[in-house]
XYZ file of C-alpha atoms in Angstrom:
330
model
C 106.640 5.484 -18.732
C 103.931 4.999 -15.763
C 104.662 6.404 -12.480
C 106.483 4.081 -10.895
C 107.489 1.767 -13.429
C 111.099 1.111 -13.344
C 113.343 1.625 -16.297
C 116.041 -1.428 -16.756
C 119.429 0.759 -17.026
C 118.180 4.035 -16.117
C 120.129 5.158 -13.289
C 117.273 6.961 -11.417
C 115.759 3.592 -11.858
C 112.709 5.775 -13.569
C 112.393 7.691 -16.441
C 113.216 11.197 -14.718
C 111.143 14.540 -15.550
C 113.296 17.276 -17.085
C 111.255 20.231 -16.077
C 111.562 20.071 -12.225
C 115.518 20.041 -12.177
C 114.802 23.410 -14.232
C 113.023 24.974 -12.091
C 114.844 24.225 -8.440
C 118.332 24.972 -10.685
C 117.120 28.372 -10.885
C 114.926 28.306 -7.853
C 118.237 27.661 -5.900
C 120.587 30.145 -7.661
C 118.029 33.006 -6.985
C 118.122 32.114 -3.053
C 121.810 32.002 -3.417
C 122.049 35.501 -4.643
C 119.583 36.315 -2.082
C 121.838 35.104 0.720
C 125.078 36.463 -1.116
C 123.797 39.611 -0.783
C 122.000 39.763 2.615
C 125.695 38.174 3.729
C 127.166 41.131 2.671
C 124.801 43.676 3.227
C 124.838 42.595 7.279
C 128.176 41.609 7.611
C 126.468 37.710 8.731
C 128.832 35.388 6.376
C 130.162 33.380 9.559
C 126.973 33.522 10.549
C 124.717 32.220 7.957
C 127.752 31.618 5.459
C 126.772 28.048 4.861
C 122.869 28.780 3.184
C 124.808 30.224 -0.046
C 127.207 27.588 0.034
C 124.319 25.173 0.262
C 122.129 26.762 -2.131
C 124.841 27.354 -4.749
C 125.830 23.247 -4.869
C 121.679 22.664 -4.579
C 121.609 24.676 -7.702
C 124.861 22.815 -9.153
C 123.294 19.285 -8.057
C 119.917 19.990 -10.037
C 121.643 21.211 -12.931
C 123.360 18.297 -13.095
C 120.299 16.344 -12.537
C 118.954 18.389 -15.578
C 121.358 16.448 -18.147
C 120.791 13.398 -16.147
C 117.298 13.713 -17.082
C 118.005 13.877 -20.769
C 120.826 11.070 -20.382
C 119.959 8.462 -17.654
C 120.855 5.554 -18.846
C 123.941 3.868 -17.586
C 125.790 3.779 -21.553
C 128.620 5.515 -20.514
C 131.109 6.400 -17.569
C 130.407 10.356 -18.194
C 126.699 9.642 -17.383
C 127.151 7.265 -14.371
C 129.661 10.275 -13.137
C 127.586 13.151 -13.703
C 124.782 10.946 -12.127
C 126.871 10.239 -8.949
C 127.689 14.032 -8.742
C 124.093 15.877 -8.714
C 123.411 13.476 -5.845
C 126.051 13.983 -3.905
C 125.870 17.579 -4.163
C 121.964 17.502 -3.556
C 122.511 14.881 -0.490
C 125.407 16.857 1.215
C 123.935 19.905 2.296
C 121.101 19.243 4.898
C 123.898 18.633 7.624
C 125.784 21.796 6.492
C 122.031 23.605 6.885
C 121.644 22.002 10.377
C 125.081 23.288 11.034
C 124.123 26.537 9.811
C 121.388 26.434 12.494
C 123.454 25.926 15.146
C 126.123 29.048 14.388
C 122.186 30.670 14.849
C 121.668 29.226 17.805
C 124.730 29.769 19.536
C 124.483 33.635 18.086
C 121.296 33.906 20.163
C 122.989 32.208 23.030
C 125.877 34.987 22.886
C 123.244 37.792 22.545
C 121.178 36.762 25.939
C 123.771 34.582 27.572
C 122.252 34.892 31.154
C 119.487 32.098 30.112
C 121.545 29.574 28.009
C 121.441 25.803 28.920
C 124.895 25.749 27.708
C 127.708 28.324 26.871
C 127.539 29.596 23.605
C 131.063 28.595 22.404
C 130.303 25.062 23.065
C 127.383 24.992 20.589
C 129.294 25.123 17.590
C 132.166 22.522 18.861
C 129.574 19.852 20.501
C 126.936 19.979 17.428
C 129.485 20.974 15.270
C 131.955 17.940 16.098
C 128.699 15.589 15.848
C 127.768 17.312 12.359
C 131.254 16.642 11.276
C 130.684 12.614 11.688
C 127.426 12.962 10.431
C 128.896 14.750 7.325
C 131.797 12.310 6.440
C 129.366 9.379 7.040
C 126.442 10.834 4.641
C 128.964 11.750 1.779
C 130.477 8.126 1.977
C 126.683 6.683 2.008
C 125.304 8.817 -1.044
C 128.303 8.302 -3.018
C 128.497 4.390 -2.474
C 124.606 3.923 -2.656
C 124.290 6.154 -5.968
C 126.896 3.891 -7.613
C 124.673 0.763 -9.231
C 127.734 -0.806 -10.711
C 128.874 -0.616 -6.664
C 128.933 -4.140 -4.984
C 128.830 -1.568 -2.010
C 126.203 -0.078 -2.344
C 124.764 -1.843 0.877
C 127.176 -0.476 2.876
C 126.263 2.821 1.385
C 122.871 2.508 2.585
C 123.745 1.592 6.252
C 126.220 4.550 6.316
C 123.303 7.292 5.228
C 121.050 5.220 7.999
C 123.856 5.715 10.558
C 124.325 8.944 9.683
C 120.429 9.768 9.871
C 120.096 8.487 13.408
C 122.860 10.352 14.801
C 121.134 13.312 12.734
C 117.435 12.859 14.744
C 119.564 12.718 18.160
C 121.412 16.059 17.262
C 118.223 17.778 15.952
C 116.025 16.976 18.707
C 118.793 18.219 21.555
C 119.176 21.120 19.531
C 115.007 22.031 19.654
C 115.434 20.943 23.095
C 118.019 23.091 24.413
C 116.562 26.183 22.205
C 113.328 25.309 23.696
C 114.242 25.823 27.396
C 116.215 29.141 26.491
C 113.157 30.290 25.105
C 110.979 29.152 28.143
C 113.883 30.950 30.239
C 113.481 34.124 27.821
C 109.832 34.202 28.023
C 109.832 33.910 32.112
C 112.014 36.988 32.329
C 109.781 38.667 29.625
C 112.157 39.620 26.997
C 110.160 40.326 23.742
C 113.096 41.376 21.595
C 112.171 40.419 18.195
C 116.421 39.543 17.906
C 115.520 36.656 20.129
C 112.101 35.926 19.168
C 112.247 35.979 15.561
C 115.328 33.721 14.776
C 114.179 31.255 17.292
C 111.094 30.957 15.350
C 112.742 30.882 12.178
C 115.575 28.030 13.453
C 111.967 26.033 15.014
C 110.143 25.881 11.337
C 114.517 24.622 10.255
C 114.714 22.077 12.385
C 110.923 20.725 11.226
C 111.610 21.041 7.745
C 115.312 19.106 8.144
C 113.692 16.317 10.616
C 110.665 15.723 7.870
C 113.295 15.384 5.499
C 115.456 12.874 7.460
C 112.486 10.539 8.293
C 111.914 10.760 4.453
C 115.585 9.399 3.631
C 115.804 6.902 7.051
C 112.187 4.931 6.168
C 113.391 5.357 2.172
C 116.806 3.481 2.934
C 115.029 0.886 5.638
C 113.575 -1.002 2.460
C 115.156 -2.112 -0.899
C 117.497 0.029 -2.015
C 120.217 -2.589 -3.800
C 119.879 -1.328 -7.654
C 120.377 -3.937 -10.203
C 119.962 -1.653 -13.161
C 118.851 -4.974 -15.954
C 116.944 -7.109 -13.806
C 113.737 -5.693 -14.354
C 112.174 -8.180 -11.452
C 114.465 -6.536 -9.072
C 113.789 -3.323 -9.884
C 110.186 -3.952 -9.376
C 110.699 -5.141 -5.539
C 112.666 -1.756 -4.716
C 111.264 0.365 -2.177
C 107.868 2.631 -3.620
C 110.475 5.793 -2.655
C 112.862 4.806 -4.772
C 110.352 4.247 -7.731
C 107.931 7.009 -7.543
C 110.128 10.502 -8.253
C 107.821 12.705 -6.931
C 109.107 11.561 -3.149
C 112.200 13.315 -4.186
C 110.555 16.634 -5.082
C 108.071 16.827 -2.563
C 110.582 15.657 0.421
C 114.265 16.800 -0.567
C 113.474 19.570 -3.132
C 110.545 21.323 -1.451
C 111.721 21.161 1.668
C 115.098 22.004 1.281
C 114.056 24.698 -0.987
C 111.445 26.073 1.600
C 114.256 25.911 4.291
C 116.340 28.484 2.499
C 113.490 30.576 1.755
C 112.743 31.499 4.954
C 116.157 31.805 6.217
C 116.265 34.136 2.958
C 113.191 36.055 4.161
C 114.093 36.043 8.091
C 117.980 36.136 7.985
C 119.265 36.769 11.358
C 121.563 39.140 10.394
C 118.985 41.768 10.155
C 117.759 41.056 13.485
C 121.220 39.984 15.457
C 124.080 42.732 16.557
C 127.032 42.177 13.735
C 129.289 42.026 16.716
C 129.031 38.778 19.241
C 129.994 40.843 22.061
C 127.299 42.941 22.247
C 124.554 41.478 24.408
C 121.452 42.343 26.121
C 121.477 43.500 29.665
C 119.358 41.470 32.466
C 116.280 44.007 31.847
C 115.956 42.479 28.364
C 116.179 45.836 26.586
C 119.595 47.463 27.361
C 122.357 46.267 25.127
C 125.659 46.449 26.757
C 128.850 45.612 24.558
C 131.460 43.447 26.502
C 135.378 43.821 26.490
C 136.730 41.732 23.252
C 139.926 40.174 24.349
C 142.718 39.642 21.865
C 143.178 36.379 20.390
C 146.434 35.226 21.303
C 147.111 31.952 19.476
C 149.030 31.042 16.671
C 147.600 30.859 13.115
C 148.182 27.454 12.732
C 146.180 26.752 15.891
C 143.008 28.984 14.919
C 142.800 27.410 11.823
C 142.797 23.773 13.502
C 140.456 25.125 16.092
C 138.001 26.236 13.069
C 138.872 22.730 10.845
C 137.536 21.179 14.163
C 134.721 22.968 15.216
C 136.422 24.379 18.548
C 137.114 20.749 19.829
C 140.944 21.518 19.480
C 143.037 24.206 20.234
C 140.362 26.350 21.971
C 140.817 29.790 22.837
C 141.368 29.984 26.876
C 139.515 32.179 28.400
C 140.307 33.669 31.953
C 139.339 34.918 34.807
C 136.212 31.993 35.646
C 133.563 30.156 33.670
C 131.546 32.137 31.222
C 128.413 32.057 33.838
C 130.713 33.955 36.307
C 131.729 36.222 34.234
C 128.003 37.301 32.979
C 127.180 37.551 36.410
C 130.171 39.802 37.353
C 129.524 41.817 34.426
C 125.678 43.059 35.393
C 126.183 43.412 39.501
């Protein structure tokens, strides 16, 4: 069919190509074995744990998208399913990569914590407690939105918009805040590349995942209410929504790109394996600081890891975590 020209029943609305699905399937996979094994090789899987995870499901969601391409019409329940599924799993991980960028953010925090506009331990539980909103509300969209034989799909579409906008507030304090620690690190002339090169990496991240948001906030500000055998409708949809190659230029390159480099630059080859070990005011001394026991219950680590460190947070004594850095290097 032309590009563009919508399909009546086809639920990609277009006739989709079966070659590209191919291709990021196994483009995906390879990063995830890639990450898998840097993971293990530097010890970095609560670290950077979440780029397999994503690129696995990536991989799952275009190989699903593979028999969707070979089976897109809405004839049966299996196909509207499978359908429903590769986006889902395709659509879910951005936040869960933005997440990932914060655990490297606050890792960098830990590692020079004399500069930090925040303390490192609240990185995870303030981005991480806003990533958990964003994540509930952009499952909920995709899966309602995907549906055509939804009557909500509507509502779908203002959840992923809601869930976008809280996602451009989150990524732009997190460039901010990593942008004055690195204006901090650069005044005091620390050059380690531990600093310099994951801060780089996480800039090019947060690019890539912004370009991709304003792709999916303007794509869901127009027509996005599928009426799979109204051919007139179809027609009036928004040009993102018609035209596949959006998808592959905007979600699948970009996406893919974004674990590349985290592939190529992984901050476990650059970072200490242990969080405690940080540099010294003089920028090149690395001192390791006392690791106090962990005296909670099980039950309550677990709920402080389910939410992000919002509840049931490990007390720490003895002053706030400035006062202690600065009673550490009199």
């Amino acid at each position: 069919m032309e590009d563009g020209q919508p399909v009546p029943g086809s639920l990609f609305v277009y006739a989709p190509n079966n070659g590209a699905p191919v291709f990021f399937a196994f483009a995906f996979a390879a990063s995830a074995v890639g990450h898998i094994w840097q993971c293990y090789h530097y010890k970095c899987f609560k670290m950077v744990g979440l780029h397999p995870l994503c690129a696995v499901l990536f991989a799952l969601g275009y190989a699903l998208r593979e028999y969707g391409a070979f089976n897109y019409m809405y004839s049966s329940t299996q196909n509207l399913i499978i359908y429903v599924l590769s986006q889902v799993f395709i659509y879910v991980c951005p936040p869960l990569l933005e997440l990932a960028n914060y655990h490297v953010l606050g890792r960098i925090f830990y590692y020079v914590p004399h500069y930090t506009p925040l303390p490192p331990g609240r990185i995870l539980s303030t981005f991480g407690g806003l990533m958990a909103a964003v994540e509930t509300l952009n499952a909920l969209g995709v899966a309602l939105s995907s549906n055509p034989s939804s009557s909500n799909q509507e509502l779908g579409s203002r959840l992923t918009i809601a869930a976008l906008s809280i996602q451009f507030v989150v990524i732009l304090s997190c460039g901010a805040l990593a942008g004055i620690f690195h204006w901090r690190c650069s005044r005091a002339k620390i050059r380690s590349k531990a600093v310099s090169t994951p801060l780089i990496t996480l800039y090019v991240s947060l690019v890539l995942i912004l370009i991709r948001c304003i792709y999916r906030f303007v794509e869901h500000l127009g027509n996005t209410t599928v009426h799979l055998n109204d051919f007139e409708s179809l027609k009036t949809l928004s040009p993102i929504l018609r035209y596949e190659w959006y998808f592959y230029i905007f979600e699948a390159t970009l996406m893919f790109t974004n674990s590349v480099i985290w592939n190529i630059w992984n901050p476990g080859r650059y970072l200490p394996k242990n969080y405690h070990v940080h540099l010294a005011r003089d920028g090149v001394t690395e001192v390791e600081g006392e690791a106090k026991p962990d005296s909670r219950p099980l039950w309550a680590k677990v709920a402080s890891v389910l939410t992000f460190g919002l509840l049931f947070r490990e007390k720490k004594d003895g002053g706030s975590y400035w006062e202690l850095i600065s009673l550490t290097h009199r």
